[in-house]
Coordinates of C-alpha atoms in Angstrom, one line a residue:
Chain M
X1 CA 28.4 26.8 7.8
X2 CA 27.5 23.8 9.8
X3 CA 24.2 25.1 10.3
X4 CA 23.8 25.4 6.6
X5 CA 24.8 21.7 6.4
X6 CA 22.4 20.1 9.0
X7 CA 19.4 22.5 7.7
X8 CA 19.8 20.9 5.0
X9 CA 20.4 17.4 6.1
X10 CA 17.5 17.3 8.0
X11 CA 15.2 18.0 5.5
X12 CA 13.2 14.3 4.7
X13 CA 13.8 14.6 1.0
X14 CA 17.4 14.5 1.9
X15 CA 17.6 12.0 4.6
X16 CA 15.9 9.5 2.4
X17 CA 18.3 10.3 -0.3
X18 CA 21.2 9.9 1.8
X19 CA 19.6 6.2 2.6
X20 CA 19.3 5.4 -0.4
X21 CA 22.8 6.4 -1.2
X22 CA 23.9 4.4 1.5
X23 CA 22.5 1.5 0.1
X24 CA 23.6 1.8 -3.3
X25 CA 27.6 2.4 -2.2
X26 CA 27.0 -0.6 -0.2
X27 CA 25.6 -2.6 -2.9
X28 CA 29.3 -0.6 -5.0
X29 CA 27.3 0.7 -7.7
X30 CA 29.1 3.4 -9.6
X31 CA 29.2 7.0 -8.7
X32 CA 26.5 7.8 -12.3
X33 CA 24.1 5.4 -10.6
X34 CA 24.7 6.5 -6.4
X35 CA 24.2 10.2 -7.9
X36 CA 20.9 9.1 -10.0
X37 CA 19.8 6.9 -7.4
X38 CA 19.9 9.7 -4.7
X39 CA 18.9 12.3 -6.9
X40 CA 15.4 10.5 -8.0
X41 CA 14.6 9.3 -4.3
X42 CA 15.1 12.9 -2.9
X43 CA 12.8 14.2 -6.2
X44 CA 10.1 11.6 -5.3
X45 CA 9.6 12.9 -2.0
X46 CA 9.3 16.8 -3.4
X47 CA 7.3 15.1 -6.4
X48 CA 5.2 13.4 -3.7
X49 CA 4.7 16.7 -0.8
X50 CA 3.5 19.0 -4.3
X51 CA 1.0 15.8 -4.7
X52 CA -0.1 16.2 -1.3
X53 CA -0.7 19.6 -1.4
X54 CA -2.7 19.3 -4.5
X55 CA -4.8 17.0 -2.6
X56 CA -5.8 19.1 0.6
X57 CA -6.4 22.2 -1.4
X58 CA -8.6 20.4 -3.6
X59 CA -10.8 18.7 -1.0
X60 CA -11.2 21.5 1.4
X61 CA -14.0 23.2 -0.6
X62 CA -15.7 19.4 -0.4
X63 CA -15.1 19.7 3.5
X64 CA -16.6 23.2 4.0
X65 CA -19.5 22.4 2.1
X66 CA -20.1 19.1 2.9
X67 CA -20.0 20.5 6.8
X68 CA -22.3 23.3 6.3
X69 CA -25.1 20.8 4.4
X70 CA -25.0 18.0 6.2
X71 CA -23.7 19.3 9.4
X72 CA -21.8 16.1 9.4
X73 CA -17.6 16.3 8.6
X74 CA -16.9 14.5 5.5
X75 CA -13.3 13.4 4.8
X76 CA -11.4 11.3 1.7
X77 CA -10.6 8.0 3.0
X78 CA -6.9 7.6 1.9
X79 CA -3.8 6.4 3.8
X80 CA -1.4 7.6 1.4
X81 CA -3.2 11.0 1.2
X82 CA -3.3 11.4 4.6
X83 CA -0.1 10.7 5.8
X84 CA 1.2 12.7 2.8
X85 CA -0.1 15.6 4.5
X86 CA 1.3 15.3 7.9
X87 CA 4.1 15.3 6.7
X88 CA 4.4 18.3 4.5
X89 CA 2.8 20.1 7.3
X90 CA 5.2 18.9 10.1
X91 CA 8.6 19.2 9.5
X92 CA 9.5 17.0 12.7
X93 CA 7.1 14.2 11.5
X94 CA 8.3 14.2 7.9
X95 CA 12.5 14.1 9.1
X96 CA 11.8 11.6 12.0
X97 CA 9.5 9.4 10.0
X98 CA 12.3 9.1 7.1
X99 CA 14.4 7.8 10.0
X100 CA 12.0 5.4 11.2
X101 CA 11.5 4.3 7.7
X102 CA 15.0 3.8 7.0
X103 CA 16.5 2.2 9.9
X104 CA 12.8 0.1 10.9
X105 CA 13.9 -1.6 7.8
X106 CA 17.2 -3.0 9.7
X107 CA 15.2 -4.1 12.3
X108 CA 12.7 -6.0 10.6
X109 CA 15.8 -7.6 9.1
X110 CA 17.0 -8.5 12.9
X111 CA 14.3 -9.6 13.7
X112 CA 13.8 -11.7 10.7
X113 CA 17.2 -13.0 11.5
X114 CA 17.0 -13.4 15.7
X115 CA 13.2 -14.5 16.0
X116 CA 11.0 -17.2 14.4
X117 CA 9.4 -14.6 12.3
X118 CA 11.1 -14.7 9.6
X119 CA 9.5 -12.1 7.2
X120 CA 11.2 -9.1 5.4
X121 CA 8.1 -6.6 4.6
X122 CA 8.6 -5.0 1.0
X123 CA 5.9 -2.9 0.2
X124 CA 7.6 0.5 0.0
X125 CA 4.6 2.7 -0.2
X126 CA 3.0 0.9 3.1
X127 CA 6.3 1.1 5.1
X128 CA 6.4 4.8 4.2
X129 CA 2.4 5.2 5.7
X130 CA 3.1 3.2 8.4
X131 CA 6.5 5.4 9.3
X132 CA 5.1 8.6 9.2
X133 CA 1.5 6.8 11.4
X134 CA 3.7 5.9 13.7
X135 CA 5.9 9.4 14.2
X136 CA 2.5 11.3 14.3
X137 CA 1.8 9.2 17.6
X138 CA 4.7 9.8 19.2
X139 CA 4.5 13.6 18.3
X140 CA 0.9 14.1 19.2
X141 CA 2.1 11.9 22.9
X142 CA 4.8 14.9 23.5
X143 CA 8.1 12.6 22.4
X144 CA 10.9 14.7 21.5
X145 CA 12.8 14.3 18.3
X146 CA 15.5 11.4 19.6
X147 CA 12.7 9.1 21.1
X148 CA 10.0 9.4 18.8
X149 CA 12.9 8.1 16.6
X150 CA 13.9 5.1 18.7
X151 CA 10.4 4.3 20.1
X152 CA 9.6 4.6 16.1
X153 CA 12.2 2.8 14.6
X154 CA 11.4 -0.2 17.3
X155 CA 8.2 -0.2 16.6
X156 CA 7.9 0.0 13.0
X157 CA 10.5 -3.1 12.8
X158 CA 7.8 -5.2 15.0
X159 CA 4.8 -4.3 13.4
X160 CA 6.7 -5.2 9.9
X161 CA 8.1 -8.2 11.1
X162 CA 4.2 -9.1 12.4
X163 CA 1.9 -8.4 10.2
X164 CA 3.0 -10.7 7.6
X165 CA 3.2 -13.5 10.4
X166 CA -0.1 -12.7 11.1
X167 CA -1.9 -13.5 8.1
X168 CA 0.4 -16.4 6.7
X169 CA -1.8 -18.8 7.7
X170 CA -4.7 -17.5 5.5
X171 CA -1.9 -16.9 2.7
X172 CA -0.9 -20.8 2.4
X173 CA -4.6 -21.3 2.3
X174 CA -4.8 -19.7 -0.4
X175 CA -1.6 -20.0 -2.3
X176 CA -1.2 -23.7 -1.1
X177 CA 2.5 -23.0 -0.1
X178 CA 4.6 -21.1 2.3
X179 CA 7.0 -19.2 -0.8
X180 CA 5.8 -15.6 -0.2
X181 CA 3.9 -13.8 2.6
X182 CA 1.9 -10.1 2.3
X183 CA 3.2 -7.0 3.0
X184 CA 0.4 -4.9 3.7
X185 CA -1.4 -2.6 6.6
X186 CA -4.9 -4.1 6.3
X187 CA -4.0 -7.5 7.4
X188 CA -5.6 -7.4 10.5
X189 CA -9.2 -6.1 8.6
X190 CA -8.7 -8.8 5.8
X191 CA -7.5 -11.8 8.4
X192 CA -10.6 -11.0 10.8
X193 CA -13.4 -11.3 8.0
X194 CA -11.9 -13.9 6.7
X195 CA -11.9 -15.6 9.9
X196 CA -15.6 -14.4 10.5
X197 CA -16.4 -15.6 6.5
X198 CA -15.0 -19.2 7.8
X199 CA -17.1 -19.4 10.6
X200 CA -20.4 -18.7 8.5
X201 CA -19.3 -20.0 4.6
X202 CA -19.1 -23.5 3.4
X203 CA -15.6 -23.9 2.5
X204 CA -16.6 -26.4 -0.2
X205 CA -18.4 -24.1 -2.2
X206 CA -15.5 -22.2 -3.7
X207 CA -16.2 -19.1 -5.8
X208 CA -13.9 -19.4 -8.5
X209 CA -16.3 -22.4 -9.9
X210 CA -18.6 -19.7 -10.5
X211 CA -18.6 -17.1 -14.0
X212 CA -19.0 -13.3 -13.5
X213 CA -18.8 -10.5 -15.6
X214 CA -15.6 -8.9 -16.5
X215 CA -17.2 -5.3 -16.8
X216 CA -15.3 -4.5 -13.8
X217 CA -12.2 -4.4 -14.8
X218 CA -11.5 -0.7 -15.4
X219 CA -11.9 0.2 -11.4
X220 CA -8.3 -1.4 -11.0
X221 CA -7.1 1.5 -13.0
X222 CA -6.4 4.3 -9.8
X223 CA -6.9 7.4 -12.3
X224 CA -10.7 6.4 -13.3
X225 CA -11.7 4.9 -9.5
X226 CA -10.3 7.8 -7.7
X227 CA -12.2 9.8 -10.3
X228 CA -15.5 8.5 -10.3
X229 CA -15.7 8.4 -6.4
X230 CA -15.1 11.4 -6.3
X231 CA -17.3 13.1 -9.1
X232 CA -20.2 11.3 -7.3
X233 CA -19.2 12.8 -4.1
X234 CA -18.8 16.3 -5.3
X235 CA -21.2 16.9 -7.1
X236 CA -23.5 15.9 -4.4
X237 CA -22.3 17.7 -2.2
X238 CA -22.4 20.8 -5.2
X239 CA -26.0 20.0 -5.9
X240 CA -27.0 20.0 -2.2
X241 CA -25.4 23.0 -1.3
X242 CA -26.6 24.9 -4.4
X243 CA -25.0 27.8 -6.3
X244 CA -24.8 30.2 -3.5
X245 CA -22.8 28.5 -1.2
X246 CA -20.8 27.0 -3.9
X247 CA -19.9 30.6 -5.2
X248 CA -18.4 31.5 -2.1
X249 CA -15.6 28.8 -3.0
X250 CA -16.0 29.0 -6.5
X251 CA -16.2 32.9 -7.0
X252 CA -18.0 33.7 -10.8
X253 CA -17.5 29.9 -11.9
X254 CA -20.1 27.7 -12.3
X255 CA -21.2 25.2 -9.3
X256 CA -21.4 22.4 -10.9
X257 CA -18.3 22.6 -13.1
X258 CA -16.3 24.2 -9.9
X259 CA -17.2 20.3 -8.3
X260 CA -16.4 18.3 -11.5
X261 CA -12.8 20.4 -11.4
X262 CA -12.2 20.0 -7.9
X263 CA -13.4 16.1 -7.6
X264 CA -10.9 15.8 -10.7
X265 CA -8.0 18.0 -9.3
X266 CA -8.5 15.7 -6.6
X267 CA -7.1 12.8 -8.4
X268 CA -4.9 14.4 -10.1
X269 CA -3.2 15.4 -6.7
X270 CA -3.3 11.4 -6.1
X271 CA -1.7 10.7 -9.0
X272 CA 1.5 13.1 -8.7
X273 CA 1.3 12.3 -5.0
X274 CA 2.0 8.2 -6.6
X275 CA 4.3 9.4 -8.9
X276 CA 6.9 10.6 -6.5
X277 CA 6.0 7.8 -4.7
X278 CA 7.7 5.6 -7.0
X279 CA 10.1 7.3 -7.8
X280 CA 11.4 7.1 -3.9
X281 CA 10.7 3.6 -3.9
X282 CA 12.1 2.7 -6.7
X283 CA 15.4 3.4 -5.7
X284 CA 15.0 2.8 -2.0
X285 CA 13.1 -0.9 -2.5
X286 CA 15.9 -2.7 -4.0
X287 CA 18.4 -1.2 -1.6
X288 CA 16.4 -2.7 1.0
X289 CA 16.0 -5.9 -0.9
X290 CA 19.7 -6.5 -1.3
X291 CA 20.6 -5.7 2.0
X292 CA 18.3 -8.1 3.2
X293 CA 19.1 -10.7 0.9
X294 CA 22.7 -10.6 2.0
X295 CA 21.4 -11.2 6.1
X296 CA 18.9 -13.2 6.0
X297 CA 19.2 -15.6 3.2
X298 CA 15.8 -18.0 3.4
X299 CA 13.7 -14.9 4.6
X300 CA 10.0 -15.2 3.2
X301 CA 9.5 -12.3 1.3
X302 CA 6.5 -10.0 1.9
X303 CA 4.7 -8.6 -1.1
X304 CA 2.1 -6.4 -2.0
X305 CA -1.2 -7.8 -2.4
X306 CA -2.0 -8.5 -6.1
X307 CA 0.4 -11.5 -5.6
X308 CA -2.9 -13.3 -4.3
X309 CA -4.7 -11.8 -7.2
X310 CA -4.2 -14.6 -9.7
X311 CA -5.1 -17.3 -7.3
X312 CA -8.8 -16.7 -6.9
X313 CA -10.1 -13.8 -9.6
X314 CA -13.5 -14.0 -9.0
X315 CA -13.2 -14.1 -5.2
X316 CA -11.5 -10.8 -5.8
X317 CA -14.2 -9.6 -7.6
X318 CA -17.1 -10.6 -5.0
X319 CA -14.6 -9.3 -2.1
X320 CA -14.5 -5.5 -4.0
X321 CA -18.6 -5.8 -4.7
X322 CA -19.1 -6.6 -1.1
X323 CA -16.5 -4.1 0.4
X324 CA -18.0 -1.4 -1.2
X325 CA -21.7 -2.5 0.0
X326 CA -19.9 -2.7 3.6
X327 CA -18.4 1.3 3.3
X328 CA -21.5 2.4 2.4
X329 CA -22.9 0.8 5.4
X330 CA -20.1 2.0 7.4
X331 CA -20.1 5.1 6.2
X332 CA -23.7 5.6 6.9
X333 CA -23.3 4.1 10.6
X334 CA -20.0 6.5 11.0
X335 CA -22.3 9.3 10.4
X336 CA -24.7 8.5 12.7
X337 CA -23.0 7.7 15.7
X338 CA -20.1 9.8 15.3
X339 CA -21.1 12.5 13.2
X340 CA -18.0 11.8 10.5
X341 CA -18.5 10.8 7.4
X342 CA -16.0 8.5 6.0
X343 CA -16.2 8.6 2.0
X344 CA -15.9 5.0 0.3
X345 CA -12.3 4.0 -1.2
X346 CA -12.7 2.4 -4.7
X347 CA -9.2 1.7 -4.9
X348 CA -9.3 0.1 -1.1
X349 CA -12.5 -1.6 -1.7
X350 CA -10.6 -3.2 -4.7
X351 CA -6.8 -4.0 -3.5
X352 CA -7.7 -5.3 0.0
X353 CA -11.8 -5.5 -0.5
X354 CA -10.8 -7.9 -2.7
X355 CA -8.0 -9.9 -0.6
X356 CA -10.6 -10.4 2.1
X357 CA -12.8 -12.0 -0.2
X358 CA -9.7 -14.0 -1.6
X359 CA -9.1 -14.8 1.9
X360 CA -12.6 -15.5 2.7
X361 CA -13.1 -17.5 -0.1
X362 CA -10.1 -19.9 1.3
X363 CA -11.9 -20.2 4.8
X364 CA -15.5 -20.4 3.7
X365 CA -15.9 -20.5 -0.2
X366 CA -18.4 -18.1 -2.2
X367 CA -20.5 -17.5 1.3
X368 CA -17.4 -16.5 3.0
X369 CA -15.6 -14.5 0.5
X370 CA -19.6 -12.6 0.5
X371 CA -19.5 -12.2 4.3
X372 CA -15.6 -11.4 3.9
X373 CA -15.3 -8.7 1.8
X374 CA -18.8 -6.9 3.8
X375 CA -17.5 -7.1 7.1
X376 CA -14.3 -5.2 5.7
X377 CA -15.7 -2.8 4.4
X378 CA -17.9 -2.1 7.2
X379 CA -14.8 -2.4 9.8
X380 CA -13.2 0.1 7.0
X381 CA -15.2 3.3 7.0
X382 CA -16.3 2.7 10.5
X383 CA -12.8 2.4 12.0
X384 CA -11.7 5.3 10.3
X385 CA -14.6 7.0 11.7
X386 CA -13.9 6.5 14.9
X387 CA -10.5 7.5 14.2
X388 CA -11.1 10.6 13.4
X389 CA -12.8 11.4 16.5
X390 CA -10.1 10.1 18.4
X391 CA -7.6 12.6 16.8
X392 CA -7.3 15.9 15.6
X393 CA -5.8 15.6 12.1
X394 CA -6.5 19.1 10.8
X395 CA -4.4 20.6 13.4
X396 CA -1.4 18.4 11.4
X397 CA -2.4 19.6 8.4
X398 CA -4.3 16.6 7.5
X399 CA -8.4 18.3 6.7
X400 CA -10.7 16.6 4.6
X401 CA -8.5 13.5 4.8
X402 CA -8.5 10.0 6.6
X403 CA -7.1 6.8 6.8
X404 CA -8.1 3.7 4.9
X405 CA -5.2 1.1 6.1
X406 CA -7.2 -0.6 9.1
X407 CA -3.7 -1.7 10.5
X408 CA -2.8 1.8 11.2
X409 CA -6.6 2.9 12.6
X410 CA -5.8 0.4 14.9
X411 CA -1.9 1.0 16.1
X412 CA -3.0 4.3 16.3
X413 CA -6.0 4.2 18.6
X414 CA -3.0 2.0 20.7
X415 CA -0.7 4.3 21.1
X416 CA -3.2 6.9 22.4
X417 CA -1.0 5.7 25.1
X418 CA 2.2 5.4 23.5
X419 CA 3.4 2.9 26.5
X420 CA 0.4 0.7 26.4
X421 CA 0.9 0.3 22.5
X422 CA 4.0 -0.4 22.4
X423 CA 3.9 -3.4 24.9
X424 CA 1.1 -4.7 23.4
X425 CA 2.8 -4.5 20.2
X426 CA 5.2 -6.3 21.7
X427 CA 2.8 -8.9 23.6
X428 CA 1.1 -10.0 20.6
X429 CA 4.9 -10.0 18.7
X430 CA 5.6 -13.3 21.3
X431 CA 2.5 -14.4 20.7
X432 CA 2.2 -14.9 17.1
X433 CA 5.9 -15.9 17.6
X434 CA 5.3 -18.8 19.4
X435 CA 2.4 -20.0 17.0
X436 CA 5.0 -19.9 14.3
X437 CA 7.1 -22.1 16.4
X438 CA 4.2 -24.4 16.7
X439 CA 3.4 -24.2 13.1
X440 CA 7.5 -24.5 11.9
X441 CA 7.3 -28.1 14.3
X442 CA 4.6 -29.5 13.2
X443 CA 6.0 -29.0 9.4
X444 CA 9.6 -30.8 10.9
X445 CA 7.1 -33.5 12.1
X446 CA 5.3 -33.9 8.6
X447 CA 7.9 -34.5 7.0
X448 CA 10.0 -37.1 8.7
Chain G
X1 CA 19.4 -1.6 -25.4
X2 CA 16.2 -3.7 -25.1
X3 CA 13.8 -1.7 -23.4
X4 CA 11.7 -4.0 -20.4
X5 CA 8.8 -2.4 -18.4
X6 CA 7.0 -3.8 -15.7
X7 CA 3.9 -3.6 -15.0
X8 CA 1.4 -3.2 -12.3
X9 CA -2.0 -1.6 -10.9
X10 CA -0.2 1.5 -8.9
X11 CA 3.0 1.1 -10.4
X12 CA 4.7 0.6 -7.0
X13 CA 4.2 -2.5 -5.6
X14 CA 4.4 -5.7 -7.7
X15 CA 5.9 -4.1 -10.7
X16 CA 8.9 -2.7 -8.6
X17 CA 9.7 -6.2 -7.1
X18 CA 9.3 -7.6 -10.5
X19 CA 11.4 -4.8 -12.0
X20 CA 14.3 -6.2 -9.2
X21 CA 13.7 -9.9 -9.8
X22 CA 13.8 -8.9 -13.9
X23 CA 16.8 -7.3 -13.2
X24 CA 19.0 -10.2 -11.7
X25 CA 18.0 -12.8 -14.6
X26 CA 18.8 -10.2 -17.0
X27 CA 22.1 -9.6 -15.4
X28 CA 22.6 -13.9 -15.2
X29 CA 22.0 -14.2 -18.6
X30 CA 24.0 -11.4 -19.7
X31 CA 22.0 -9.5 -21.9
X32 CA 22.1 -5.2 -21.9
X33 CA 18.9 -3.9 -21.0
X34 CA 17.2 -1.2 -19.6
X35 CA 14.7 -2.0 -17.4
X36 CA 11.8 0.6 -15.9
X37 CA 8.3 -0.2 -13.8
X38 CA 5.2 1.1 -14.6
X39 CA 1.5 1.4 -13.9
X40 CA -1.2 0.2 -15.9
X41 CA -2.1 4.3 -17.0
X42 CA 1.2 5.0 -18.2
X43 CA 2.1 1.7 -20.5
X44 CA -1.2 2.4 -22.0
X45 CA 0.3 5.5 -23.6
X46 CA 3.8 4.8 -24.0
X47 CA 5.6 1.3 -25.9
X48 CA 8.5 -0.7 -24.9
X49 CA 10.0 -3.9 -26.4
X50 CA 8.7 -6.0 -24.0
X51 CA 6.7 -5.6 -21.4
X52 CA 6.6 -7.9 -18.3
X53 CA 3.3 -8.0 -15.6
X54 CA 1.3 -10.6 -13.7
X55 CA -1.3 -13.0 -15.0
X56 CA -4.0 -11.1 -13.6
X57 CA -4.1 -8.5 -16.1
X58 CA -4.0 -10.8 -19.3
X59 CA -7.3 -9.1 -20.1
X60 CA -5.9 -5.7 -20.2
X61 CA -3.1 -6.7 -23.0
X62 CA -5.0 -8.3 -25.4
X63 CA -4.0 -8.0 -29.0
X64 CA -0.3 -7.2 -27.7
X65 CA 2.1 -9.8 -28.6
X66 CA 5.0 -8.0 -26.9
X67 CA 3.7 -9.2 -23.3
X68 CA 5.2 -11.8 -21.0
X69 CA 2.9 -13.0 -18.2
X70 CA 4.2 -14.2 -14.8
X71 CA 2.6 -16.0 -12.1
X72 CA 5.2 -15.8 -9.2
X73 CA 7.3 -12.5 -9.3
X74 CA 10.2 -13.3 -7.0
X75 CA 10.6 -16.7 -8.7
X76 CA 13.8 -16.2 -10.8
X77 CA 13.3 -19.7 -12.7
X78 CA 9.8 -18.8 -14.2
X79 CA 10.9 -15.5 -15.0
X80 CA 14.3 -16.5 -16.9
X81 CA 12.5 -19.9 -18.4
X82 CA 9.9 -17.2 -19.9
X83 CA 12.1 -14.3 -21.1
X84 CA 14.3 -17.0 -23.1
X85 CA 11.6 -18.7 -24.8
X86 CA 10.1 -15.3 -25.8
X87 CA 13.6 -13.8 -27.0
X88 CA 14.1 -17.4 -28.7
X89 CA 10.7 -16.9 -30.2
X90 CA 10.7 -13.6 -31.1
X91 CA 14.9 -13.4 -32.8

C-alpha cells in the first residue's frame, strides 16, 4: 500500500500538482478550485511529456538524414523542446527537477528578502527549463536523488535571484525606471551584445526615429515561425538526400510530402508541448506570485520579455533581422569547427533577438541595436554548438534537439564540474550584489 | 459572467501575469468574471467579451473594438483606470 502511494507521488505530474495545491490551500481557496487547480497543473505536465514526444519522433528522421548527407549532426534549437525530453525520458530528472522548481521558488524569495537582490523571477516556462537544466547536471555528475535536489534547489534560487540583477541596468535604460526587471535565461547573451553594441554604436542615433516595414509581423505568431523554419529545413534535407534514402523513413510515401509532414508534426509537437505548458503554469504562477507578495512586499518583479517590447518596436525588429543573420553565421561556423549543426530559432531570434537589439539600441542606438542583435545570434547557434559536444543529450533522450537559452549553454558547460559551478555561481551572486548596493546608494544620494 | 482573455505571443508569459494582475482589480471592484489567458493563435479563433493584451500587438486587433491595450501589466492603476472607462463606455 505505501508503495502504491509513493509510486505515485513521485511521479512529476503529481509533485507539481501537490505544489500547486499547496499553494492554493495556502492562499484558502475552496476545495472546487484546490481540486481544479491541482488537477490542470498535473494535466499540463502529461499534456506537455505527449508534446515532447511528438517532437523527438518527428525530428529523428531530420537527424538520420541530415547525418548521412551532410555527415554533419543537425539538431532543433529549442530549450523548451529539449528539456521536455529529458525529462520524459528520465524519471529521476523529471521528479527531482519538479522539486527544484518548486522549492527554488522559496529561495529566490529568501533571497529576495535576505540579500540586496531583491528580484522575484516569474517566468514560469523559463523556471521550469532552467529546473530540469540544472537536474540533468547533477545527474550526468553522479548526484544521487537527495543532493541533486538540494544542490538544485540552491542553485536554481541564485541563478533566479541573479539573472534579473544582472541585466537591470540595461532594463532602466531602456524603460527609464526601476518598476519591473526580466525574467529570462538569455540575459547573459542579450546583456553582452548589448554591451559590445555600446561600445561600437552611437547612442544618439536611436532606432526608433527610423520607419520600417511592418511585413514582419506574422513571425511572432509561434505556429507559423516554428513552421516555416522548419519546412525550409526539411525539405532540404529531403531534396538532398533524395527519394531513396527518404523511403527508408518514409516507407511507400512520397519524399517530399513525408518532409512537409514531419517539418509540420514538428510544430505541432511544440504546440501541445506549450499547451500543457500553460496549463501547469497557469495554476502554479500565481501560487508563486502570492506567496511572494505576502514576503517580500516591494520585490521588483521579473517578467518575461515582451514587457520591453513596446518601448523600442523597431529596435525589436532590427534585433530579430540581425539575430537571424548572426545564427546563420553561427550555424555555419558550428558546423565547421565542431561538426554540429545548430538549426536557427525563429521564435528565439524574435523574443530575445529582438531584446538584444532593444537593449542595444539603449547602449548604442540603431548601430548598436545592428551589432546587438548579430553578435546574439552568432553567440546563439554557436554556444549551443559547442554544447552539444560537450554533452551527450541522446543518451537522455534528448536526439535531434538542443538548447537555445544561452543562460543555460552556459551554467551547463559550469557545472561540468558541478563544484566549480556552483561556487562561481555563487562568486558572481556577491558580486553583482555588491554593485546593486553601490547602485541602491548612489539612488539614496540623488535624492537627498 | 463577463468573459476576459488575455493575451499574449506564447500564451504563457505576459498574458498569465496580466491574467493575475486582471484578476485582483476585478476582484477590487467587485465585478463577477471569468477570466482565461491566451495566445495570439487561439483568440484568433475563438471570442470573448473583452479581451485584454499589451500595446505591442495593437496591429494584430485592428477592426476589434472589444480590446483594451495596456502598457505596464503589473500596474494595477492603469489596468483598473482602463477596464472602467471601457465598461463605462461600453454599458
Amino acid at each position: 500500500m505505501l508503495s502504491v502511494i509513493l509510486d505515485i507521488l513521485s511521479t512529476p505530474a503529481m509533485i507539481i500538482g501537490i505544489v500547486a495545491m499547496i499553494g492554493l490551500i495556502l492562499q484558502k481557496e475552496s476545495f472546487g478550485r484546490v481540486l481544479s487547480g491541482f488537477l490542470k497543473t498535473a494535466l499540463g505536465m502529461l499534456v506537455l511529456s505527449a508534446g515532447a514526444s511528438v517532437i523527438v519522433s518527428e525530428i529523428l528522421p531530420f537527424v538520420d538524414l541530415f547525418t548521412e548527407v551532410f555527415n554533419l549532426s543537425g539538431f532543433a534549437t529549442s530549450s523548451e523542446a529539449i528539456v521536455g525530453a529529458i525529462q520524459t525520458a528520465v524519471p529521476v530528472i523529471a521528479s527531482t527537477s519538479a522539486l527544484i522548481m518548486a522549492i527554488g521558488f522559496l529561495v529566490n524569495v529568501l533571497l529576495a528578502r535576505f540579500t540586496p537582490l531583491k528580484y522575484i523571477f516569474l517566468t514560469g516556462h523559463m523556471m521550469w527549463i532552467s529546473s530540469v537544466a540544472i537536474a540533468y547536471s547533477l545527474y550526468v555528475a553522479g548526484f544521487n536523488e537527495v543532493n541533486i535536489v538540494i544542490f538544485g534547489t540552491i542553485l536554481q534560487g541564485l541563478i533566479l535571484t541573479l539573472l534579473p540583477a544582472i541585466c537591470q541596468p540595461m532594463v532602466r535604460k531602456v524603460t527609464g525606471n526601476n518598476n519591473i526587471a526580466i525574467a529570462h535565461l538569455t540575459t547573459l547573451g542579450t546583456t553582452t551584445s548589448a554591451y559590445i553594441g555600446g561600445i561600437f554604436g552611437d547612442k544618439s542615433k536611436s532606432a526608433e526615429d527610423v520607419k520600417l516595414p511592418e511585413t514582419l509581423d506574422f513571425f511572432k505568431d509561434t505556429s507559423v515561425s516554428v513552421s516555416i523554419v522548419m519546412l525550409i529545413f526539411y525539405l532540404i534535407v529531403v531534396i538532398a538526400a533524395g527519394p531513396e534514402l527518404v523511403s527508408e523513413h518514409a516507407g511507400d510515401q512520397n519524399f517530399i510530402v513525408f518532409g512537409l509532414l514531419k517539418a509540420l508534426g514538428f510544430s505541432a509537437g511544440v504546440l501541445i508541448l506549450l499547451q500543457g505548458v500553460r496549463m501547469f503554469l497557469g495554476e502554479l504562477v500565481p501560487s508563486f506570485k502570492g506567496i511572494a507578495d505576502k514576503l517580500v512586499p516591494g520585490a521588483i518583479p521579473a517578467l518575461d520579455v515582451p514587457v520591453l517590447f513596446a518601448y523600442a518596436p523597431n529596435s525589436l525588429m532590427i534585433g530579430f533581422i540581425m539575430a537571424i543573420i548572426g545564427m546563420i553565421i553561427g550555424m555555419f561556423a558550428s558546423s565547421a569547427i565542431f561538426k554540429v549543426t545548430p538549426l536557427v530559432s525563429i521564435i528565439g531570434a524574435f523574443f530575445t533577438g529582438g531584446v538584444a537589439g532593444i537593449m542595444g539600441n539603449a547602449t548604442g542606438g540603431r548601430r548598436g541595436s545592428v551589432i546587438s542583435g548579430l553578435t546574439y545570434g552568432f553567440l546563439l547557434t554557436f554556444l549551443s554548438g559547442l554544447l552539444y559536444t560537450m554533452f551527450d543529450f541522446a543518451a537522455v533522450g534528448a536526439t535531434g534537439v538542443g538548447h537555445d537559452c544561452i543562460d543555460v549553454m552556459i551554467l551547463t558547460m559550469l557545472l561540468k564540474n558541478p563544484y566549480i559551478g556552483i561556487l562561481v555561481v555563487i562568486g558572481v551572486y556577491i558580486l553583482v550584489s555588491y554593485l546593486e548596493l553601490r547602485y541602491q546608494k548612489n539612488k539614496e544620494i540623488e535624492s537627498i | 459572467m463577463l468573459h476576459i482573455v488575455t493575451v499574449c505571443g506564447l500564451g504563457v508569459g505576459s498574458s498569465l501575469i496580466l491574467k493575475m494582475t486582471v484578476d485582483n482589480v476585478m476582484k477590487e471592484l467587485g465585478i463577477k468574471c471569468k477570466v482565461e489567458h491566451w495566445d495570439m493563435g487561439t483568440v484568433k479563433s475563438r471570442n470573448a467579451d473583452i479581451i485584454i493584451t499589451t500595446d505591442g500587438f495593437k496591429k494584430n486587433f485592428k477592426g476589434q473594438d472589444n480590446v483594451i491595450f495596456v502598457n505596464n501589466i503589473v500596474d494595477e492603476a492603469e489596468i483598473k483606470d482602463k477596464i472602467l472607462s471601457y465598461l463605462n463606455k461600453n454599458n
